[in-house]
Short mmCIF file of C-alpha atoms in Angstrom, two decimals:
data_model
loop_
_atom_site.label_atom_id
_atom_site.label_comp_id
_atom_site.label_asym_id
_atom_site.label_seq_id
_atom_site.Cartn_x
_atom_site.Cartn_y
_atom_site.Cartn_z
CA MET A 1069 2.21 -44.93 34.78
CA SER A 1070 4.37 -41.83 35.16
CA ASP A 1071 7.62 -40.57 36.58
CA CYS A 1072 7.94 -39.38 40.17
CA ARG A 1073 6.83 -35.80 39.59
CA SER A 1074 4.95 -34.54 42.64
CA SER A 1075 1.95 -33.30 40.62
CA TYR A 1076 1.06 -36.93 39.82
CA GLU A 1077 0.76 -37.96 43.49
CA CYS A 1078 -2.94 -37.00 43.62
CA LEU A 1079 -3.88 -39.63 41.02
CA SER A 1080 -4.22 -42.35 43.63
CA ASP A 1081 -6.58 -40.13 45.64
CA GLU A 1082 -8.74 -39.70 42.53
CA GLY A 1083 -9.27 -43.46 42.26
CA PHE A 1084 -6.61 -44.25 39.63
CA VAL A 1085 -4.15 -47.12 39.91
CA HIS A 1086 -0.91 -45.13 39.76
CA LEU A 1087 2.46 -46.75 39.10
CA ALA A 1088 5.58 -44.59 39.17
CA VAL A 1089 9.17 -45.06 38.05
CA ASN A 1090 12.17 -43.13 39.38
CA HIS A 1091 14.15 -42.08 36.31
CA SER A 1092 17.15 -41.04 38.39
CA LEU A 1093 17.63 -44.73 39.29
CA HIS A 1094 16.20 -46.74 36.38
CA PHE A 1095 13.86 -46.51 33.39
CA VAL A 1096 11.78 -49.57 34.29
CA GLY A 1097 10.54 -50.16 37.84
CA PRO A 1098 12.24 -53.34 39.13
CA ASP A 1099 9.23 -54.33 41.24
CA THR A 1100 6.23 -53.03 39.28
CA GLY A 1101 7.60 -53.08 35.72
CA ALA A 1102 6.26 -49.52 35.29
CA HIS A 1103 7.81 -47.40 32.51
CA THR A 1104 6.96 -44.31 30.44
CA ASN A 1105 8.52 -45.47 27.16
CA SER A 1106 5.17 -46.04 25.44
CA ILE A 1107 3.62 -42.66 26.28
CA GLU A 1108 6.83 -40.79 25.44
CA SER A 1109 7.00 -42.55 22.08
CA THR A 1110 3.35 -41.69 21.41
CA TRP A 1111 3.82 -38.01 22.29
CA SER A 1112 6.89 -37.85 20.05
CA ALA A 1113 4.88 -39.25 17.13
CA ILE A 1114 2.02 -36.81 17.79
CA LYS A 1115 4.40 -33.84 17.80
CA ARG A 1116 5.90 -34.94 14.48
CA ASN A 1117 2.41 -35.38 13.04
CA LEU A 1118 1.36 -31.86 14.09
CA GLN A 1119 4.36 -30.11 12.60
CA GLY A 1120 3.53 -27.49 9.97
CA THR A 1121 0.82 -24.88 9.50
CA ASN A 1122 -2.97 -24.77 9.18
CA HIS A 1123 -3.68 -25.77 12.77
CA VAL A 1124 -6.37 -23.95 14.74
CA LYS A 1125 -5.64 -22.86 18.30
CA GLY A 1126 -7.84 -24.55 20.88
CA GLN A 1127 -8.34 -27.67 18.74
CA PHE A 1128 -5.35 -29.64 20.06
CA ASP A 1129 -7.56 -32.32 21.65
CA SER A 1130 -9.26 -32.89 18.30
CA TYR A 1131 -5.91 -33.30 16.53
CA VAL A 1132 -4.77 -35.82 19.16
CA ALA A 1133 -8.02 -37.77 18.83
CA THR A 1134 -7.66 -37.81 15.02
CA TYR A 1135 -4.11 -39.09 15.26
CA MET A 1136 -5.03 -41.87 17.71
CA TRP A 1137 -7.99 -42.92 15.55
CA LYS A 1138 -5.81 -43.12 12.41
CA ARG A 1139 -3.18 -45.04 14.37
CA LYS A 1140 -5.76 -47.57 15.52
CA HIS A 1141 -7.26 -47.90 12.04
CA SER A 1142 -4.24 -47.95 9.76
CA THR A 1143 -6.02 -48.78 6.47
CA ALA A 1144 -8.66 -46.85 4.55
CA GLN A 1145 -11.08 -49.82 4.74
CA SER A 1146 -10.70 -50.05 8.51
CA ARG A 1147 -11.30 -46.30 8.87
CA MET A 1148 -14.46 -46.44 6.76
CA GLU A 1149 -15.87 -49.33 8.79
CA SER A 1150 -15.02 -47.57 12.05
CA LEU A 1151 -16.61 -44.34 10.79
CA LEU A 1152 -19.84 -46.14 9.91
CA ASP A 1153 -19.95 -47.78 13.34
CA MET A 1154 -19.53 -44.37 15.03
CA ILE A 1155 -22.27 -42.87 12.86
CA LYS A 1156 -24.62 -45.66 13.93
CA GLU A 1157 -23.75 -44.99 17.58
CA VAL A 1158 -24.15 -41.19 17.45
CA TYR A 1159 -27.09 -41.14 15.02
CA PRO A 1160 -29.08 -44.33 15.62
CA PRO A 1161 -31.58 -45.25 12.86
CA ARG A 1162 -34.99 -43.62 13.27
CA SER A 1163 -36.65 -46.93 12.60
CA PRO A 1164 -35.46 -50.54 12.77
CA SER A 1165 -35.87 -50.87 9.01
CA VAL A 1166 -33.22 -48.21 8.23
CA THR A 1167 -29.55 -49.11 8.68
CA VAL A 1168 -26.20 -47.57 7.69
CA LYS A 1169 -24.42 -49.66 5.08
CA ARG A 1170 -21.57 -49.44 2.63
CA LEU A 1171 -22.39 -49.37 -1.07
CA CYS A 1172 -21.09 -52.90 -1.63
CA ASP A 1173 -23.41 -54.22 1.11
CA VAL A 1174 -26.63 -52.71 -0.26
CA THR A 1175 -28.86 -55.46 -1.67
CA GLY A 1176 -32.13 -55.24 -3.51
CA SER A 1177 -34.40 -52.28 -2.85
CA GLU A 1178 -33.87 -52.09 0.91
CA ARG A 1179 -34.11 -48.63 2.48
CA VAL A 1180 -30.67 -47.72 3.86
CA VAL A 1181 -28.35 -44.84 4.74
CA VAL A 1182 -25.11 -44.68 2.75
CA VAL A 1183 -22.16 -42.41 3.55
CA GLY A 1184 -19.68 -41.33 0.90
CA THR A 1185 -18.26 -38.56 -1.25
CA ILE A 1186 -20.03 -36.87 -4.16
CA PHE A 1187 -18.58 -37.01 -7.65
CA LYS A 1188 -20.28 -34.73 -10.18
CA HIS A 1189 -20.20 -35.91 -13.79
CA MET A 1190 -19.93 -32.91 -16.12
CA GLU A 1191 -19.47 -33.10 -19.86
CA LEU A 1192 -18.05 -29.57 -19.96
CA HIS A 1193 -15.48 -30.26 -17.24
CA PRO A 1194 -12.06 -29.19 -18.63
CA SER A 1195 -9.90 -32.24 -19.31
CA ILE A 1196 -6.54 -32.66 -21.00
CA LEU A 1197 -7.82 -35.97 -22.43
CA LYS A 1198 -10.61 -34.13 -24.25
CA GLU A 1199 -8.19 -31.60 -25.70
CA ILE A 1200 -6.26 -34.23 -27.63
CA SER A 1201 -8.06 -36.54 -30.04
CA GLU A 1202 -7.12 -40.06 -30.98
CA GLU A 1203 -5.20 -38.64 -33.96
CA HIS A 1204 -3.29 -36.39 -31.54
CA ASN A 1205 -4.91 -33.27 -32.96
CA LEU A 1206 -6.16 -30.48 -30.76
CA ILE A 1207 -9.91 -30.42 -30.26
CA PRO A 1208 -11.14 -26.81 -30.07
CA GLN A 1209 -12.70 -26.21 -26.67
CA PRO A 1210 -15.38 -23.57 -26.11
CA VAL A 1211 -14.23 -20.56 -24.12
CA THR A 1212 -16.50 -20.46 -21.09
CA GLU A 1213 -16.42 -19.63 -17.40
CA GLU A 1214 -19.37 -21.89 -16.55
CA TYR A 1215 -19.20 -25.64 -16.95
CA THR A 1216 -22.66 -26.73 -15.82
CA GLN A 1217 -25.50 -27.98 -17.96
CA GLU A 1218 -28.84 -29.63 -17.37
CA ASP A 1219 -27.72 -33.23 -17.98
CA ASP A 1220 -25.04 -33.19 -15.25
CA PHE A 1221 -25.59 -35.89 -12.64
CA LEU A 1222 -24.20 -36.91 -9.26
CA MET A 1223 -22.51 -40.10 -8.16
CA LEU A 1224 -21.82 -41.30 -4.62
CA GLU A 1225 -18.53 -43.09 -4.07
CA ASP A 1226 -16.86 -44.74 -1.11
CA ASP A 1227 -13.58 -46.63 -0.91
CA LEU A 1228 -14.82 -49.46 -3.15
CA GLN A 1229 -17.43 -48.37 -5.70
CA ARG A 1230 -19.75 -45.70 -7.13
CA VAL A 1231 -23.48 -45.40 -7.69
CA VAL A 1232 -25.51 -42.83 -9.64
CA LEU A 1233 -27.82 -40.68 -7.48
CA CYS A 1234 -31.31 -39.56 -8.43
CA GLY A 1235 -34.40 -38.34 -6.62
CA SER A 1236 -34.51 -35.51 -4.08
CA ILE A 1237 -31.00 -34.15 -4.60
CA ASP A 1238 -30.21 -31.32 -7.01
CA PRO A 1239 -26.98 -31.72 -9.02
CA GLN A 1240 -26.93 -27.99 -9.78
CA ILE A 1241 -26.25 -27.01 -6.15
CA HIS A 1242 -23.60 -29.65 -5.45
CA VAL A 1243 -20.00 -30.09 -6.55
CA THR A 1244 -17.43 -32.85 -6.46
CA GLY A 1245 -15.82 -33.61 -3.10
CA ILE A 1246 -18.72 -33.13 -0.68
CA ASN A 1247 -19.00 -35.67 2.13
CA ILE A 1248 -22.64 -36.64 2.50
CA ALA A 1249 -24.99 -39.23 4.01
CA VAL A 1250 -27.99 -40.16 1.84
CA LEU A 1251 -31.18 -42.02 2.76
CA GLY A 1252 -32.92 -44.01 0.06
CA TYR A 1253 -33.05 -47.23 -1.90
CA THR A 1254 -31.70 -48.79 -5.09
CA GLU A 1255 -33.98 -48.69 -8.14
CA GLU A 1256 -34.28 -51.47 -10.72
CA SER A 1257 -32.12 -49.39 -13.07
CA GLY A 1258 -29.26 -49.56 -10.56
CA LYS A 1259 -29.50 -45.90 -9.53
CA PHE A 1260 -29.83 -44.93 -5.87
CA PHE A 1261 -33.02 -42.94 -5.23
CA VAL A 1262 -32.35 -40.26 -2.59
CA GLU A 1263 -35.20 -39.50 -0.19
CA ASP A 1264 -33.18 -37.28 2.17
CA TYR A 1265 -29.57 -36.34 2.85
CA CYS A 1266 -27.39 -34.53 5.37
CA TYR A 1267 -23.83 -33.23 5.61
CA SER A 1268 -21.13 -33.40 8.28
CA TYR A 1269 -21.74 -31.86 11.69
CA VAL A 1270 -19.81 -28.71 12.63
CA ASP A 1271 -19.46 -27.25 16.13
CA GLU A 1272 -20.95 -23.83 16.80
CA PRO A 1273 -18.52 -20.90 17.26
CA ASP A 1274 -17.32 -19.88 20.70
CA ILE A 1275 -19.32 -17.28 22.62
CA LEU A 1276 -18.48 -13.76 21.48
CA PRO A 1277 -16.46 -11.71 23.98
CA SER A 1278 -18.06 -8.71 25.67
CA LEU A 1279 -16.17 -5.66 24.46
CA SER A 1280 -16.56 -2.42 26.39
CA MET A 1281 -16.05 -0.21 23.33
CA ASP A 1282 -16.44 -0.34 19.58
CA LYS A 1283 -13.53 -1.78 17.62
CA TYR A 1284 -13.50 -2.12 13.86
CA VAL A 1285 -11.88 -4.33 11.22
CA LEU A 1286 -11.71 -3.22 7.58
CA LEU A 1287 -12.05 -5.93 4.92
CA ILE A 1288 -10.81 -5.07 1.44
CA SER A 1289 -9.56 -6.89 -1.66
CA GLY A 1290 -8.57 -6.46 -5.29
CA PHE A 1291 -6.34 -3.38 -5.38
CA GLY A 1292 -5.17 -4.53 -8.81
CA LEU A 1293 -2.02 -2.42 -8.76
CA GLY A 1294 -0.55 -2.04 -12.21
CA LYS A 1295 -3.77 -0.47 -13.46
CA ALA A 1296 -3.74 3.32 -13.38
CA ASP A 1297 -7.48 3.49 -12.66
CA GLY A 1298 -7.17 2.51 -9.00
CA MET A 1299 -4.21 4.58 -7.86
CA PHE A 1300 -6.06 7.72 -6.76
CA PRO A 1301 -8.95 5.93 -4.94
CA LEU A 1302 -6.41 3.74 -3.14
CA GLN A 1303 -4.51 6.79 -1.93
CA LEU A 1304 -7.82 8.30 -0.77
CA LEU A 1305 -8.54 5.09 1.17
CA ILE A 1306 -5.16 5.25 2.90
CA ASP A 1307 -5.65 8.92 3.74
CA LEU A 1308 -9.07 8.03 5.14
CA ILE A 1309 -7.66 5.26 7.34
CA THR A 1310 -4.79 7.40 8.58
CA GLY A 1311 -7.16 10.27 9.45
CA GLN A 1312 -5.93 12.81 6.90
CA VAL A 1313 -9.34 13.25 5.21
CA GLY A 1314 -12.97 13.07 6.30
CA ASP A 1315 -15.05 14.91 8.87
CA SER A 1316 -14.54 14.59 12.62
CA GLN A 1317 -17.09 11.78 13.00
CA THR A 1318 -15.45 9.75 10.23
CA GLN A 1319 -11.98 10.34 11.66
CA TYR A 1320 -13.12 9.21 15.11
CA LYS A 1321 -14.60 6.02 13.68
CA PHE A 1322 -11.44 5.16 11.79
CA SER A 1323 -9.39 5.89 14.90
CA GLN A 1324 -11.08 2.81 16.42
CA LEU A 1325 -9.83 0.62 13.55
CA VAL A 1326 -7.67 -2.22 14.93
CA ARG A 1327 -6.99 -4.29 11.82
CA VAL A 1328 -7.04 -4.08 8.03
CA ILE A 1329 -7.38 -7.41 6.19
CA ILE A 1330 -6.42 -7.32 2.51
CA ALA A 1331 -7.95 -10.40 0.89
CA GLY A 1332 -5.74 -10.97 -2.13
CA ASN A 1333 -5.17 -9.69 -5.67
CA SER A 1334 -3.23 -6.65 -4.52
CA ILE A 1335 -1.39 -6.97 -7.83
CA GLY A 1336 -3.42 -6.79 -11.03
CA LYS A 1337 -3.41 -9.45 -13.72
CA GLU A 1338 -0.61 -8.74 -16.12
CA ASP A 1339 -1.98 -8.46 -19.64
CA PRO A 1340 0.34 -9.69 -22.41
CA ASP A 1341 1.93 -6.99 -24.55
CA PRO A 1342 1.67 -7.93 -28.26
CA PHE A 1343 4.50 -5.54 -29.13
CA LYS A 1344 6.88 -6.95 -26.55
CA SER A 1345 9.36 -9.67 -27.30
CA ARG A 1346 8.36 -13.17 -26.30
CA PHE A 1347 11.55 -13.49 -24.31
CA LEU A 1348 12.74 -11.14 -21.59
CA THR A 1349 16.14 -9.62 -22.23
CA ARG A 1350 18.58 -8.25 -19.71
CA LYS A 1351 17.07 -4.78 -20.04
CA SER A 1352 13.48 -5.96 -19.70
CA LYS A 1353 11.58 -6.45 -16.47
CA SER A 1354 8.11 -7.57 -15.57
CA ALA A 1355 5.47 -4.99 -14.70
CA THR A 1356 4.93 -6.95 -11.47
CA VAL A 1357 8.17 -5.48 -10.10
CA ASP A 1358 6.83 -1.94 -10.34
CA SER A 1359 3.47 -3.03 -8.93
CA ILE A 1360 5.13 -4.62 -5.89
CA ARG A 1361 7.13 -1.45 -5.32
CA MET A 1362 3.94 0.64 -5.42
CA LEU A 1363 2.23 -1.80 -3.04
CA ASP A 1364 5.11 -1.50 -0.59
CA ASP A 1365 4.86 2.31 -0.75
CA PHE A 1366 1.14 2.20 0.02
CA MET A 1367 1.54 -0.35 2.82
CA SER A 1368 4.33 1.65 4.45
CA GLN A 1369 1.89 4.55 4.82
CA LEU A 1370 -0.85 2.30 6.20
CA VAL A 1371 1.12 0.32 8.79
CA THR A 1372 2.11 3.47 10.65
CA SER A 1373 -1.49 3.81 11.85
CA VAL A 1374 -3.03 0.30 12.01
CA ALA A 1375 -2.11 -3.38 11.89
CA VAL A 1376 -2.36 -4.87 8.38
CA ASP A 1377 -2.78 -8.52 7.34
CA ILE A 1378 -2.12 -9.03 3.62
CA MET A 1379 -3.17 -12.29 1.96
CA PRO A 1380 -1.96 -13.63 -1.39
CA GLY A 1381 -4.47 -13.99 -4.20
CA GLU A 1382 -4.89 -15.48 -7.64
CA PHE A 1383 -2.75 -12.87 -9.41
CA ASP A 1384 -0.24 -12.12 -6.64
CA PRO A 1385 3.40 -13.34 -6.83
CA ALA A 1386 2.88 -16.36 -4.57
CA ASN A 1387 2.50 -20.10 -5.06
CA HIS A 1388 -0.56 -20.92 -7.15
CA LEU A 1389 -1.70 -24.03 -5.26
CA LEU A 1390 -3.95 -23.65 -2.22
CA PRO A 1391 -3.31 -23.12 0.60
CA GLN A 1392 -1.18 -20.22 -0.60
CA GLN A 1393 1.81 -19.36 1.55
CA PRO A 1394 2.40 -15.73 2.65
CA LEU A 1395 3.95 -13.21 0.29
CA HIS A 1396 7.67 -13.05 0.97
CA PRO A 1397 8.65 -10.17 3.30
CA CYS A 1398 11.61 -9.30 1.06
CA MET A 1399 9.12 -7.84 -1.41
CA PHE A 1400 8.20 -5.22 1.21
CA PRO A 1401 11.49 -3.63 2.35
CA LYS A 1402 9.72 -0.53 3.74
CA SER A 1403 6.61 -2.10 5.29
CA SER A 1404 8.30 -5.15 6.81
CA LYS A 1405 10.25 -2.90 9.20
CA TYR A 1406 7.01 -2.34 11.15
CA SER A 1407 5.65 -4.89 13.61
CA THR A 1408 2.11 -3.99 12.48
CA PHE A 1409 2.72 -5.46 9.00
CA HIS A 1410 1.82 -9.15 8.66
CA VAL A 1411 2.01 -11.38 5.60
CA VAL A 1412 -0.50 -14.23 6.08
CA THR A 1413 -1.74 -17.34 4.29
CA ASN A 1414 -4.73 -17.93 2.05
CA PRO A 1415 -7.04 -19.27 3.52
CA TYR A 1416 -6.79 -16.87 6.44
CA ASP A 1417 -7.66 -17.95 9.98
CA ALA A 1418 -7.09 -15.58 12.90
CA THR A 1419 -8.72 -14.40 16.12
CA ILE A 1420 -8.94 -10.64 16.68
CA ASP A 1421 -10.05 -9.54 20.17
CA GLY A 1422 -11.85 -12.86 20.65
CA VAL A 1423 -13.60 -12.80 17.25
CA ARG A 1424 -12.49 -15.56 14.90
CA PHE A 1425 -12.10 -14.65 11.22
CA LEU A 1426 -11.91 -17.26 8.46
CA GLY A 1427 -11.77 -16.46 4.78
CA THR A 1428 -10.13 -16.78 1.39
CA SER A 1429 -9.12 -14.53 -1.47
CA GLY A 1430 -12.05 -15.87 -3.49
CA GLN A 1431 -10.63 -18.71 -5.60
CA ASN A 1432 -12.88 -21.29 -3.94
CA VAL A 1433 -16.05 -19.22 -4.38
CA LYS A 1434 -15.20 -18.41 -7.99
CA THR A 1435 -14.56 -22.07 -8.85
CA ILE A 1436 -17.67 -23.41 -7.08
CA SER A 1437 -19.79 -20.85 -8.95
CA ALA A 1438 -18.28 -22.05 -12.26
CA TYR A 1439 -19.11 -25.70 -11.51
CA SER A 1440 -22.63 -25.16 -10.15
CA LYS A 1441 -25.65 -22.90 -10.49
CA ILE A 1442 -24.80 -21.07 -7.27
CA SER A 1443 -24.01 -17.58 -8.56
CA ASP A 1444 -24.35 -15.34 -5.49
CA PRO A 1445 -21.12 -15.23 -3.41
CA LEU A 1446 -23.06 -15.27 -0.12
CA ASP A 1447 -25.03 -18.33 -1.23
CA THR A 1448 -21.73 -20.03 -2.05
CA LEU A 1449 -20.36 -19.18 1.40
CA GLN A 1450 -23.53 -20.60 2.97
CA LYS A 1451 -23.13 -23.83 1.01
CA THR A 1452 -19.50 -24.28 2.09
CA LEU A 1453 -20.63 -23.86 5.69
CA ASP A 1454 -23.33 -26.49 5.14
CA TRP A 1455 -20.83 -28.82 3.49
CA ALA A 1456 -18.34 -28.33 6.37
CA HIS A 1457 -15.65 -27.73 3.76
CA ILE A 1458 -14.13 -24.49 2.47
CA ALA A 1459 -13.09 -25.96 -0.88
CA PRO A 1460 -14.58 -29.43 -1.54
CA ILE A 1461 -13.84 -29.01 -5.24
CA ALA A 1462 -10.08 -29.08 -4.56
CA PRO A 1463 -7.98 -30.64 -5.99
CA ASP A 1464 -10.42 -31.88 -8.67
CA SER A 1465 -11.07 -28.45 -10.20
CA LEU A 1466 -9.23 -26.07 -7.87
CA ASN A 1467 -5.48 -26.50 -7.71
CA SER A 1468 -4.29 -27.46 -4.23
CA TYR A 1469 -1.63 -29.51 -2.51
CA PRO A 1470 -2.41 -33.26 -2.43
CA TYR A 1471 -2.84 -33.77 1.29
CA LYS A 1472 -2.84 -37.45 2.24
CA ASP A 1473 -3.78 -37.66 5.92
CA GLU A 1474 -5.39 -34.31 6.78
CA ASP A 1475 -7.50 -31.92 4.72
CA PRO A 1476 -6.83 -28.34 5.90
CA PHE A 1477 -10.05 -27.07 4.30
CA ILE A 1478 -12.42 -29.11 6.48
CA LEU A 1479 -14.44 -27.13 9.03
CA SER A 1480 -14.55 -28.57 12.53
CA GLN A 1481 -15.93 -25.40 14.13
CA TYR A 1482 -17.70 -22.41 12.64
CA PRO A 1483 -15.93 -19.03 12.77
CA HIS A 1484 -17.64 -15.82 13.86
CA VAL A 1485 -16.86 -14.09 10.55
CA TYR A 1486 -16.53 -15.95 7.25
CA PHE A 1487 -15.46 -13.93 4.20
CA CYS A 1488 -14.32 -14.20 0.61
CA GLY A 1489 -12.36 -11.60 -1.31
CA ASN A 1490 -12.65 -10.41 -4.92
CA ALA A 1491 -16.37 -11.18 -5.06
CA SER A 1492 -18.49 -10.18 -8.03
CA THR A 1493 -20.81 -8.18 -5.73
CA MET A 1494 -20.64 -6.79 -2.21
CA GLY A 1495 -22.82 -8.44 0.38
CA TYR A 1496 -23.08 -9.49 4.00
CA ARG A 1497 -25.62 -11.41 6.06
CA PHE A 1498 -25.78 -13.97 8.82
CA SER A 1499 -25.84 -17.67 8.00
CA GLU A 1500 -29.02 -19.72 8.23
CA ASN A 1501 -28.26 -20.73 11.82
CA LYS A 1502 -27.57 -17.05 12.69
CA SER A 1503 -24.16 -17.88 14.18
CA VAL A 1504 -21.79 -16.82 11.37
CA LEU A 1505 -21.55 -13.44 9.66
CA MET A 1506 -20.80 -14.02 5.97
CA VAL A 1507 -19.11 -11.20 4.04
CA ALA A 1508 -18.47 -10.93 0.29
CA ILE A 1509 -15.72 -8.34 -0.27
CA PRO A 1510 -15.90 -6.66 -3.70
CA VAL A 1511 -12.98 -5.86 -5.99
CA PHE A 1512 -11.71 -2.44 -4.94
CA LEU A 1513 -10.45 -1.61 -8.43
CA LYS A 1514 -14.02 -1.85 -9.79
CA THR A 1515 -16.12 -0.55 -6.89
CA PHE A 1516 -13.73 1.62 -4.80
CA SER A 1517 -15.41 0.14 -1.74
CA ALA A 1518 -14.67 -1.99 1.33
CA VAL A 1519 -16.53 -3.48 4.29
CA MET A 1520 -16.07 -2.24 7.88
CA LEU A 1521 -17.00 -4.63 10.67
CA ASN A 1522 -17.76 -3.77 14.31
CA LEU A 1523 -16.18 -6.42 16.55
CA ARG A 1524 -18.49 -5.61 19.47
CA THR A 1525 -21.79 -6.06 17.62
CA LEU A 1526 -20.73 -7.87 14.40
CA GLU A 1527 -22.48 -5.18 12.38
CA ALA A 1528 -21.14 -4.69 8.86
CA GLN A 1529 -21.12 -1.40 6.99
CA PRO A 1530 -20.10 -0.67 3.39
CA ILE A 1531 -17.44 1.99 2.89
CA PHE A 1532 -17.47 3.81 -0.46
CA VAL A 1533 -14.27 5.82 -0.55
CA CYS A 1534 -15.35 8.53 -2.96
CA ASP A 1535 -18.65 9.12 -1.10
CA VAL A 1536 -16.97 9.34 2.33
CA VAL A 1537 -14.27 11.74 1.16
CA SER A 1538 -16.67 13.98 -0.76
#
């Protein structure tokens, strides 16, 4: 059913039963009863549902399908049952003896596939309940940045119950919040013995465009302004980008730079001053104010030559919960006058000359490393790709907004370039399926280095500022 727009006239020729209503005369066809009230109401609801940020271009059909599925299955129990039925249809059991069941339906020691979410039990997990004893006295907590130990164990939970996992699944390389399907059986002890497991499916990235010439993107993070140590190297970096230093070959290469992505922590962590009053007076001001002013001065030099995307980070003056909203333009009175200056969100998702970039300022990688034995930043990036989730540990251990209907950190399609800022070490390599280039961007304040990426070939190259200039 539709209105009388001429573009719909071909529907009958395509084999559809087409009913039309003339809105200039009436809203319901007097003879056919045709009307467009239902579809217009549905489109209105879809538009309201899609309002806001964190939507990927080209994925509109997926968002519409998600909305219609949630509308059809209004309760969490109905959605879980529907999801299991779809899993059975797409991934039929390899043998008649293996079926997909919910935890509450597993009986005896039958061999089944169960789908759910991982919960990792950790004794060292920070908890406000552990900090206060029954006598309301503070319990001293050990100062540590790693919360894993050998007796940690995993539990699988769905919408009704939990079960402890054992067998061929390593708790040290998993964290809370991962969606997973496990194959196994229930032991006499009540634990579920895992024989095999798999994660959610993610679509491969789009085909890379064919560029006729080299174009470069510079990835950098952790300026840490407020610390005197990084001022001179940062000015050298800006002079290098703007072509004021370096030999002719270096200047030509940087002339092909089309974007600079600053992955957070442009402002350094403000250390408390023991000699300063606990309360700010009218004549006192935070050191962050001076750091922001310096950052604006540096950015105003940079944006005259190349487009800049600046992300907020852990220590930047932005909201603490992920996803972090862009730094406010009013903090950059000089830089914001240029159209090449962009304040962006964290996580960052953008397409540059057909190459899709996805990345964070490093909070997710840092937190996952603290709650697992995955220490290398590139290994952590690989795991998040496998898990189809940028930050499965949020909001359990990583502060984030409590999204009810849609998780913005879920991966539905792989990007071409996947990065994290403020990494402990620099690194880059392709993912296990060779489709995603993973990049760990080091802290500039410590290494005076960045990563330059060729959009035509996806080749990465480290840039050490002091070595290039000398």
